[in-house]
């Protein structure tokens, strides 16, 4: 994927696109893959970098949602469990099985969660990942050696999926391109253009690198902008009623010693009624999350002091070594694009199902849902778009479509396994130049060749793109990421043909952004 080539394609287009997709998160990327693989001419534009919004900030689970089962939402859970199975089948390099244990400290928990998780297994049917089982105290300690032992009676083990959200996103964007789509990051939709009949005919896109504006004609315009969906709807119709009720969730990241053994913890009800996950991820421990209603969407939401305290407190109740504030390596915050429904005061009770909404102008908005169900959401959206735009009625083919980089035995690919079949090309860069084989930081696995690859093949344009989304350095260890920034800027400047002043400015702006991911008193006072 080369950005210059994408810009050239946009400029060269003389006929309307079948579909213009606004938004390069999980939803927009999924729609672009679905539509392009059906043979439609697709343009996807993203105002920032792919995944800069919510899609880089998830809990990293490909799951049916045990909590939604408790809420009685059986159809949502079944749908998500099916999608979980399809995703592992189509992207085995990016999705893997993760055992979870629900630890039991009261007599009723083993039968209660044991039965609930058997139902979860049953609903997965042929898409199941592994059978759930009630565990003795000894078996629980074997799987979770760092769980609090005081009062522990046993546990229930079950299986779900885990992934790296922006790695999957990058590979979905690449899949769309493999099927003919044109994709452009740092290109925002700034106007929606209507014809004499008051219906949408296209949009104006601003290239944020050159400042140039492009008039884009399209049969259908899809609004897949997540938490920004109402803002985009207002471009066509300033007085539209809001669809969204956003809620933020935070995660704290610690070193791996807090959760040894490769098994995750699920606490279905913390003292304040939340779900708590503690998950092993990329040799670290991720703990979350919260559910705090917020007023306005933003790209870099801040963790509230009470959210940090809540997560530390609930982790401390279940881990034998309670993590302290100084143990936090990174704090990351995401905003859920939840769809409003009348009468609910708590966002945790709002539906995680997706919504398709068509405004009077013909703007098709798809919002809500979750990462796990992106494929199903895309299928539904493109089916609607075909009718709306009178497009060629081709059937959806993503049920068994391999995601870019598909590899049946990723475990054979070593530390670059998440790149799937691209791993060999990155290794070849490192083999050809020993400097590129060097790690960028002793505490993280990333090598310089990955920066070169990100710039040449994955449309990375900034230090933030590389450290936050092509690699996950910022999310794993913010201070380490800050110290990697100068070398990443130097390599990027060479690759993108930029000068020293550009590199210096990149380091400065990344360092000030990354400071927000470090849980220092500055962060706590910022709220
Ligand atoms: C804390 C948290 C934990 C979660 N955990 C999980 C989980 O474990 N598993 C799971 O399945 N789901 C999870 N989810 C849900 C999942 O992350 C989201 O449903 C999903 O990422 C939403 O993707 P999206 O593409 O709709 O939105 P986004 O990722 O926000 O993408 C929208 C994009 O639109 C772009 N955009 C906005 N305006 C414009 C414009 N004018 N022009 C061009 N582009 C524009 C934005 O820059 C953004 O990149 C979690 C969510 C949160 C908040």
XYZ file of C-alpha atoms and ligand atoms in Angstrom:
580
model
C 0.000 0.000 0.000
C 1.523 3.296 -1.086
C -0.108 6.602 -0.222
C 1.184 8.437 -3.325
C -0.383 5.757 -5.510
C -3.695 6.078 -3.658
C -3.738 9.866 -4.152
C -2.989 9.349 -7.856
C -5.906 6.913 -8.167
C -8.280 9.421 -6.554
C -7.138 12.154 -8.940
C -7.384 9.893 -11.998
C -10.943 8.732 -11.347
C -13.371 10.223 -13.878
C -16.511 8.190 -13.140
C -18.396 7.986 -9.809
C -17.201 5.420 -7.267
C -19.796 2.767 -6.433
C -19.188 3.469 -2.767
C -17.289 6.057 -0.748
C -16.662 4.934 2.826
C -15.876 7.610 5.429
C -13.908 6.214 8.368
C -10.976 3.800 8.579
C -11.744 1.889 11.777
C -13.005 -1.696 12.087
C -16.408 -0.798 10.626
C -15.197 1.156 7.584
C -12.415 -1.327 6.818
C -14.905 -4.202 7.035
C -17.303 -2.427 4.662
C -14.476 -1.727 2.195
C -13.403 -5.405 2.252
C -16.967 -6.618 1.758
C -17.820 -4.211 -1.067
C -14.491 -4.553 -2.902
C -14.581 -8.349 -2.715
C -18.085 -8.270 -4.294
C -16.504 -6.371 -7.200
C -17.615 -2.816 -6.362
C -15.397 0.231 -6.908
C -14.653 1.480 -3.410
C -12.881 4.498 -1.957
C -12.219 4.629 1.807
C -11.076 7.882 3.415
C -9.772 8.250 6.962
C -9.263 11.690 8.561
C -6.370 10.568 10.790
C -4.500 7.291 10.648
C -6.345 3.982 10.166
C -7.445 2.916 13.661
C -6.733 6.236 15.396
C -10.283 6.116 16.846
C -11.852 3.400 19.000
C -10.552 0.457 16.960
C -7.042 0.647 18.477
C -8.322 0.875 22.062
C -10.351 -2.304 22.614
C -9.833 -5.032 25.240
C -8.387 -7.141 22.370
C -11.035 -9.873 22.689
C -12.770 -11.667 19.883
C -15.673 -12.807 21.985
C -19.342 -13.650 22.220
C -19.654 -11.531 25.361
C -20.337 -13.538 28.527
C -21.914 -10.432 30.060
C -24.489 -10.069 27.254
C -25.531 -13.666 27.923
C -26.242 -12.685 31.519
C -28.349 -9.803 30.155
C -30.342 -12.400 28.172
C -29.207 -11.162 24.743
C -28.893 -14.668 23.272
C -29.089 -13.689 19.597
C -26.291 -11.096 19.957
C -24.095 -13.661 21.724
C -24.782 -16.382 19.120
C -24.003 -13.999 16.286
C -20.762 -12.878 17.927
C -19.711 -16.474 18.693
C -20.200 -17.379 15.045
C -18.181 -14.345 13.930
C -15.480 -15.251 16.476
C -15.162 -18.669 14.796
C -15.104 -17.204 11.277
C -12.450 -14.686 12.227
C -10.139 -17.361 13.605
C -10.775 -19.437 10.472
C -10.037 -16.528 8.092
C -7.214 -14.877 10.049
C -5.419 -17.604 12.049
C -2.291 -15.412 12.109
C -4.195 -12.733 14.033
C -6.744 -14.495 16.261
C -5.972 -17.182 18.793
C -7.702 -19.108 21.550
C -7.311 -17.740 25.074
C -8.406 -19.661 28.201
C -10.224 -17.565 30.823
C -10.885 -18.475 34.434
C -13.732 -17.067 36.522
C -12.311 -17.435 40.059
C -14.809 -18.511 42.725
C -14.785 -17.146 46.245
C -18.448 -18.022 47.136
C -20.086 -21.462 47.126
C -22.759 -20.499 44.558
C -20.332 -19.223 41.896
C -19.125 -22.612 40.578
C -22.629 -23.973 39.760
C -23.889 -20.551 38.590
C -21.000 -19.709 36.224
C -20.470 -23.397 35.388
C -23.996 -23.607 33.926
C -23.809 -20.163 32.279
C -20.566 -21.020 30.531
C -21.929 -24.406 29.378
C -24.709 -22.420 27.664
C -21.988 -20.200 26.125
C -20.292 -23.375 24.736
C -23.632 -24.636 23.397
C -24.420 -21.343 21.645
C -21.025 -21.469 19.896
C -21.904 -24.880 18.426
C -19.501 -25.850 15.651
C -17.691 -22.512 16.066
C -16.642 -23.436 19.636
C -13.073 -22.763 20.820
C -12.932 -25.303 23.673
C -15.138 -26.708 26.421
C -15.717 -24.935 29.735
C -15.073 -26.863 32.967
C -15.408 -26.394 36.719
C -11.975 -26.367 38.400
C -10.796 -27.366 41.841
C -8.825 -24.850 43.905
C -5.560 -26.599 42.929
C -6.425 -26.573 39.218
C -7.347 -22.883 39.452
C -3.980 -22.092 41.030
C -2.190 -24.076 38.353
C -3.769 -21.913 35.627
C -3.618 -18.690 37.628
C -0.507 -18.847 39.843
C -0.832 -15.146 40.743
C -4.519 -15.150 41.797
C -5.370 -14.110 45.381
C -5.474 -17.381 47.341
C -7.213 -16.141 50.471
C -10.804 -17.526 50.363
C -10.366 -19.058 46.881
C -12.626 -22.099 46.431
C -12.033 -22.947 42.763
C -12.947 -21.560 39.358
C -14.564 -22.134 35.976
C -12.419 -22.206 32.835
C -13.836 -21.295 29.405
C -12.418 -20.186 26.040
C -12.641 -17.031 23.949
C -10.524 -15.387 21.258
C -7.774 -12.776 21.477
C -6.283 -10.512 18.833
C -4.225 -7.399 18.189
C -6.833 -4.875 17.067
C -4.748 -2.559 14.873
C -2.765 -5.408 13.356
C -6.077 -6.919 12.224
C -7.194 -3.489 11.046
C -4.033 -2.943 8.979
C -4.521 -6.388 7.424
C -8.199 -5.654 6.669
C -7.236 -2.413 4.941
C -4.654 -4.413 2.962
C -7.319 -7.043 2.133
C -9.570 -4.302 0.744
C -6.662 -3.029 -1.373
C -5.868 -6.592 -2.531
C -9.452 -6.661 -3.886
C -9.121 -3.346 -5.704
C -10.212 -0.745 -3.133
C -8.509 2.647 -2.906
C -7.747 3.744 0.657
C -6.399 7.043 1.920
C -5.380 7.999 5.441
C -4.991 11.623 6.587
C -7.895 12.481 4.279
C -11.043 13.787 5.957
C -14.559 14.194 4.581
C -15.145 17.940 4.984
C -18.349 18.385 2.963
C -21.185 16.183 1.765
C -22.440 17.204 -1.670
C -26.135 17.049 -2.622
C -27.725 17.166 -6.067
C -30.784 19.170 -7.185
C -33.031 16.442 -5.687
C -31.435 17.045 -2.255
C -29.901 13.571 -2.313
C -26.197 12.925 -1.766
C -24.062 12.781 -4.883
C -20.683 12.613 -3.213
C -18.340 14.413 -0.865
C -15.360 16.712 -0.630
C -12.233 15.187 0.870
C -9.281 17.177 2.164
C -5.816 15.645 1.884
C -4.341 16.734 5.229
C -0.779 16.313 3.975
C -0.989 18.533 0.889
C -4.051 20.607 1.807
C -5.548 19.721 -1.574
C -9.320 19.122 -1.834
C -10.883 16.432 -4.029
C -14.476 16.322 -5.274
C -15.557 12.711 -4.999
C -18.666 11.468 -6.816
C -20.204 8.286 -5.417
C -23.378 6.237 -5.851
C -23.531 5.618 -2.089
C -21.770 7.390 0.778
C -21.255 5.237 3.885
C -20.656 6.960 7.199
C -18.545 4.572 9.316
C -17.062 7.173 11.621
C -17.874 5.576 14.987
C -18.082 8.159 17.760
C -17.924 10.930 15.128
C -20.958 9.627 13.192
C -23.317 12.390 14.349
C -20.734 15.040 13.358
C -20.605 13.623 9.806
C -24.411 13.323 9.627
C -24.606 17.037 10.470
C -22.518 17.826 7.360
C -25.547 16.756 5.287
C -28.284 17.907 7.640
C -27.307 20.241 10.491
C -30.457 19.590 12.588
C -30.324 15.758 12.804
C -31.159 14.100 16.142
C -28.139 12.460 17.792
C -27.856 8.689 17.362
C -25.006 8.151 19.788
C -24.511 7.986 23.514
C -20.737 7.566 23.915
C -19.112 5.887 26.906
C -15.418 5.603 27.687
C -13.435 2.650 28.968
C -9.868 2.603 30.253
C -7.227 -0.125 30.434
C -4.079 -0.256 32.539
C -1.043 -2.193 31.322
C 1.486 -3.855 33.633
C 4.428 -6.175 33.194
C 3.662 -9.865 32.610
C 4.658 -11.025 36.113
C 1.292 -9.816 37.468
C -0.508 -12.560 35.524
C 1.781 -15.502 34.880
C 0.631 -18.666 33.130
C -1.021 -17.554 29.879
C -4.597 -17.675 31.250
C -6.856 -14.621 31.590
C -9.153 -13.713 34.493
C -12.781 -12.690 34.093
C -14.605 -11.230 37.074
C -18.247 -10.914 35.937
C -19.220 -8.545 38.773
C -16.763 -6.274 40.548
C -17.791 -4.493 43.754
C -19.376 -1.717 41.656
C -21.087 -4.081 39.202
C -18.585 -3.913 36.302
C -16.903 -6.719 34.386
C -13.159 -6.931 34.979
C -10.696 -8.610 32.639
C -7.017 -9.251 33.370
C -5.439 -10.533 30.176
C -1.993 -11.626 29.056
C -1.224 -9.677 25.847
C 2.074 -9.337 23.978
C 4.055 -10.401 27.100
C 2.266 -7.839 29.296
C -0.844 -7.804 31.506
C -3.824 -5.682 30.446
C -6.512 -4.898 33.032
C -9.799 -3.141 32.384
C -12.272 -1.735 31.892
C -14.656 1.039 32.909
C -17.909 2.338 31.443
C -18.191 6.093 31.940
C -20.769 8.087 29.947
C -19.177 11.125 28.284
C -20.517 14.130 26.409
C -18.164 14.722 23.510
C -16.029 12.419 21.389
C -12.295 13.074 21.045
C -9.275 11.249 19.625
C -7.205 11.151 22.792
C -9.698 10.908 25.666
C -8.165 11.118 29.133
C -8.541 8.591 31.932
C -10.375 9.992 34.938
C -8.559 9.690 38.231
C -11.446 7.634 39.673
C -11.300 5.233 36.696
C -7.610 4.544 37.362
C -8.334 4.006 41.044
C -11.271 1.676 40.257
C -9.202 -0.535 37.951
C -6.259 -0.621 40.394
C -8.619 -1.454 43.231
C -10.402 -4.287 41.407
C -7.110 -5.745 40.134
C -5.789 -5.593 43.707
C -8.741 -7.658 44.969
C -7.936 -10.568 42.655
C -4.153 -10.542 42.238
C -1.849 -11.821 44.976
C 0.502 -8.878 44.302
C -1.816 -5.849 44.005
C -0.502 -3.559 41.257
C 0.328 -0.020 42.347
C 0.194 3.199 40.440
C 3.961 3.143 39.819
C 3.602 -0.318 38.192
C 1.431 1.098 35.384
C 3.326 1.011 32.079
C 0.550 2.514 29.983
C -3.021 3.813 30.335
C -5.132 3.705 27.205
C -8.658 5.011 26.805
C -11.313 4.269 24.185
C -14.823 5.531 23.536
C -17.648 3.134 22.678
C -19.939 4.307 19.887
C -23.099 3.118 21.647
C -26.453 3.796 20.061
C -28.936 5.793 22.142
C -32.085 4.125 23.320
C -34.875 5.783 25.289
C -35.070 5.356 29.043
C -31.591 3.954 29.770
C -29.479 5.944 32.169
C -26.534 3.528 32.240
C -24.419 3.080 29.122
C -23.477 -0.468 30.223
C -27.086 -1.471 29.543
C -27.144 0.035 26.043
C -27.156 -2.442 23.158
C -23.831 -3.596 21.709
C -25.736 -4.494 18.514
C -25.090 -2.415 15.411
C -27.495 0.055 13.823
C -27.910 1.038 10.185
C -29.516 4.411 9.715
C -30.360 6.177 6.456
C -30.860 9.949 6.631
C -33.194 11.872 4.296
C -30.168 12.826 2.192
C -29.416 9.137 1.562
C -26.337 9.109 3.833
C -25.978 5.545 5.105
C -24.631 5.451 8.668
C -23.439 2.230 10.290
C -22.583 2.463 13.942
C -22.362 0.434 17.169
C -21.668 -3.293 17.237
C -18.223 -4.491 18.229
C -14.888 -5.439 16.709
C -15.805 -9.146 16.801
C -18.845 -8.643 14.573
C -17.267 -6.282 12.000
C -17.736 -8.824 9.150
C -21.429 -9.355 9.793
C -21.940 -5.581 10.175
C -20.211 -5.004 6.840
C -22.333 -7.606 5.077
C -25.499 -5.983 6.397
C -24.271 -2.497 5.436
C -23.278 -3.447 1.886
C -26.610 -5.236 1.354
C -28.367 -1.967 2.258
C -25.956 0.054 0.090
C -26.658 -2.137 -2.941
C -30.364 -1.349 -2.685
C -29.837 2.330 -1.853
C -27.345 2.985 -4.658
C -28.860 0.568 -7.160
C -25.504 -1.212 -7.391
C -24.776 -4.540 -9.041
C -26.339 -7.164 -6.763
C -23.381 -9.448 -6.075
C -23.480 -11.846 -3.090
C -21.262 -11.387 -0.021
C -18.101 -13.528 -0.161
C -16.435 -12.724 3.158
C -17.732 -15.806 5.018
C -14.587 -17.678 4.039
C -12.438 -14.882 2.611
C -8.857 -15.020 3.885
C -7.604 -11.872 5.575
C -4.359 -10.447 4.107
C -1.340 -12.325 5.466
C -3.333 -15.547 6.049
C -0.993 -18.257 7.312
C -2.037 -21.655 8.655
C 0.937 -22.065 10.985
C 1.803 -18.614 12.310
C 3.582 -20.220 15.294
C 6.343 -21.185 12.840
C 6.946 -17.490 12.020
C 8.556 -16.537 15.356
C 8.373 -13.001 16.755
C 6.931 -11.609 13.485
C 3.991 -14.076 13.504
C 1.309 -11.332 13.581
C 2.377 -10.285 10.076
C 1.423 -13.733 8.768
C 2.721 -14.335 5.245
C 4.344 -10.858 5.232
C 6.710 -11.928 8.059
C 9.269 -13.349 5.618
C 9.511 -10.027 3.748
C 10.210 -8.128 6.981
C 12.768 -10.742 8.000
C 14.420 -10.323 4.573
C 14.820 -6.569 5.260
C 16.489 -7.402 8.575
C 18.707 -10.070 6.985
C 19.872 -7.647 4.281
C 20.871 -4.919 6.757
C 21.994 -5.886 10.288
C 21.050 -2.413 11.582
C 17.425 -3.192 10.737
C 17.561 -6.394 12.786
C 18.219 -4.415 15.948
C 15.578 -4.005 18.631
C 14.342 -0.465 19.152
C 14.089 -0.947 22.928
C 15.312 -3.734 25.232
C 11.867 -4.104 26.901
C 9.872 -4.503 23.689
C 10.292 -6.970 20.789
C 10.072 -4.496 17.892
C 12.930 -4.245 15.385
C 13.872 -1.407 13.021
C 12.817 -3.427 9.947
C 9.196 -3.123 11.128
C 9.426 0.671 10.880
C 10.725 0.433 7.320
C 7.960 -2.037 6.447
C 5.285 0.177 8.038
C 6.452 3.184 5.980
C 6.875 1.306 2.693
C 3.910 -1.069 2.775
C 1.431 -0.026 5.474
C 1.043 3.709 4.849
C 2.519 4.774 8.213
C 3.131 8.547 8.018
C 4.098 9.578 11.553
C 5.954 8.326 14.617
C 2.559 7.910 16.333
C 1.346 5.664 13.467
C 4.353 3.377 13.958
C 4.528 3.308 17.754
C 0.789 3.257 18.524
C -0.784 1.244 15.694
C 1.726 -0.585 13.375
C 3.560 -1.757 16.487
C 1.884 -1.499 19.926
C 4.753 0.099 21.816
C 2.728 3.060 23.131
C -0.031 0.783 24.423
C 2.401 -1.596 26.110
C 4.947 0.744 27.653
C 4.573 4.497 27.145
C 7.998 5.467 28.534
C 9.743 2.882 26.341
C 7.793 4.237 23.343
C 8.969 7.775 24.110
C 12.573 6.639 24.154
C 12.086 4.798 20.826
C 10.694 7.916 19.129
C 13.991 9.534 17.923
C 15.169 6.359 16.138
C 11.723 5.759 14.631
C 11.622 9.398 13.439
C 15.097 9.042 11.903
C 14.107 5.883 9.949
C 10.757 7.372 8.889
C 12.427 10.592 7.687
C 14.716 8.521 5.439
C 11.838 6.427 4.107
C 9.437 9.328 3.563
C 12.059 11.729 2.289
C 11.684 14.248 5.114
C 14.316 16.471 6.713
C 15.779 16.660 10.233
C 13.395 19.424 11.294
C 10.447 17.159 10.424
C 11.971 14.330 12.466
C 12.539 16.634 15.428
C 8.986 17.930 15.298
C 7.683 14.339 15.138
C 9.606 13.396 18.269
C 8.268 16.428 20.118
C 4.649 15.901 19.191
C 4.781 12.134 19.870
C 6.439 12.668 23.259
C 3.767 15.111 24.353
C 0.987 12.751 23.185
C 2.608 9.721 24.850
C 2.949 11.557 28.174
C -0.811 11.126 28.477
C -0.365 7.325 28.481
C 2.002 7.504 31.461
C 0.033 7.387 34.726
C 1.905 10.182 36.482
C 0.351 12.815 38.760
C 0.235 15.133 35.704
C -2.334 12.825 34.151
C -4.407 12.666 37.310
C -4.480 16.425 37.669
C -5.417 16.924 34.051
C -9.046 15.992 34.608
C -12.849 0.290 26.035
C -13.372 -0.521 24.877
C -13.132 -1.900 24.833
C -13.621 -2.650 23.758
N -13.308 -3.974 23.704
C -13.761 -4.729 22.688
C -13.375 -6.090 22.595
O -12.576 -6.589 23.384
N -13.891 -6.813 21.576
C -14.754 -6.286 20.662
O -15.227 -7.036 19.808
N -15.093 -4.978 20.695
C -14.602 -4.186 21.671
N -14.898 -2.854 21.717
C -15.733 -2.272 20.655
C -14.928 -1.947 19.393
O -13.643 -1.475 19.701
C -15.681 -0.910 18.567
O -17.008 -1.346 18.366
C -15.051 -0.662 17.200
O -13.675 -0.455 17.305
C -15.705 0.543 16.523
O -15.096 0.741 15.272
P -15.557 1.899 14.295
O -14.841 1.680 13.010
O -17.048 1.947 14.235
O -15.079 3.235 14.989
P -13.620 3.895 15.008
O -12.570 2.889 15.225
O -13.658 5.029 15.970
O -13.416 4.433 13.543
C -14.045 5.585 13.046
C -13.042 6.335 12.202
O -13.699 7.390 11.485
C -12.745 8.430 11.305
N -13.421 9.689 10.967
C -14.174 10.470 11.764
N -14.614 11.545 11.090
C -14.121 11.459 9.830
C -14.211 12.274 8.671
N -14.906 13.415 8.672
N -13.564 11.876 7.548
C -12.843 10.727 7.532
N -12.725 9.918 8.603
C -13.358 10.277 9.743
C -12.041 8.477 12.646
O -10.798 9.122 12.530
C -11.949 7.007 13.023
O -10.695 6.439 12.686
C -14.387 -2.041 22.745
C -14.607 -0.663 22.780
C -14.085 0.089 23.827
C -14.279 1.570 23.845
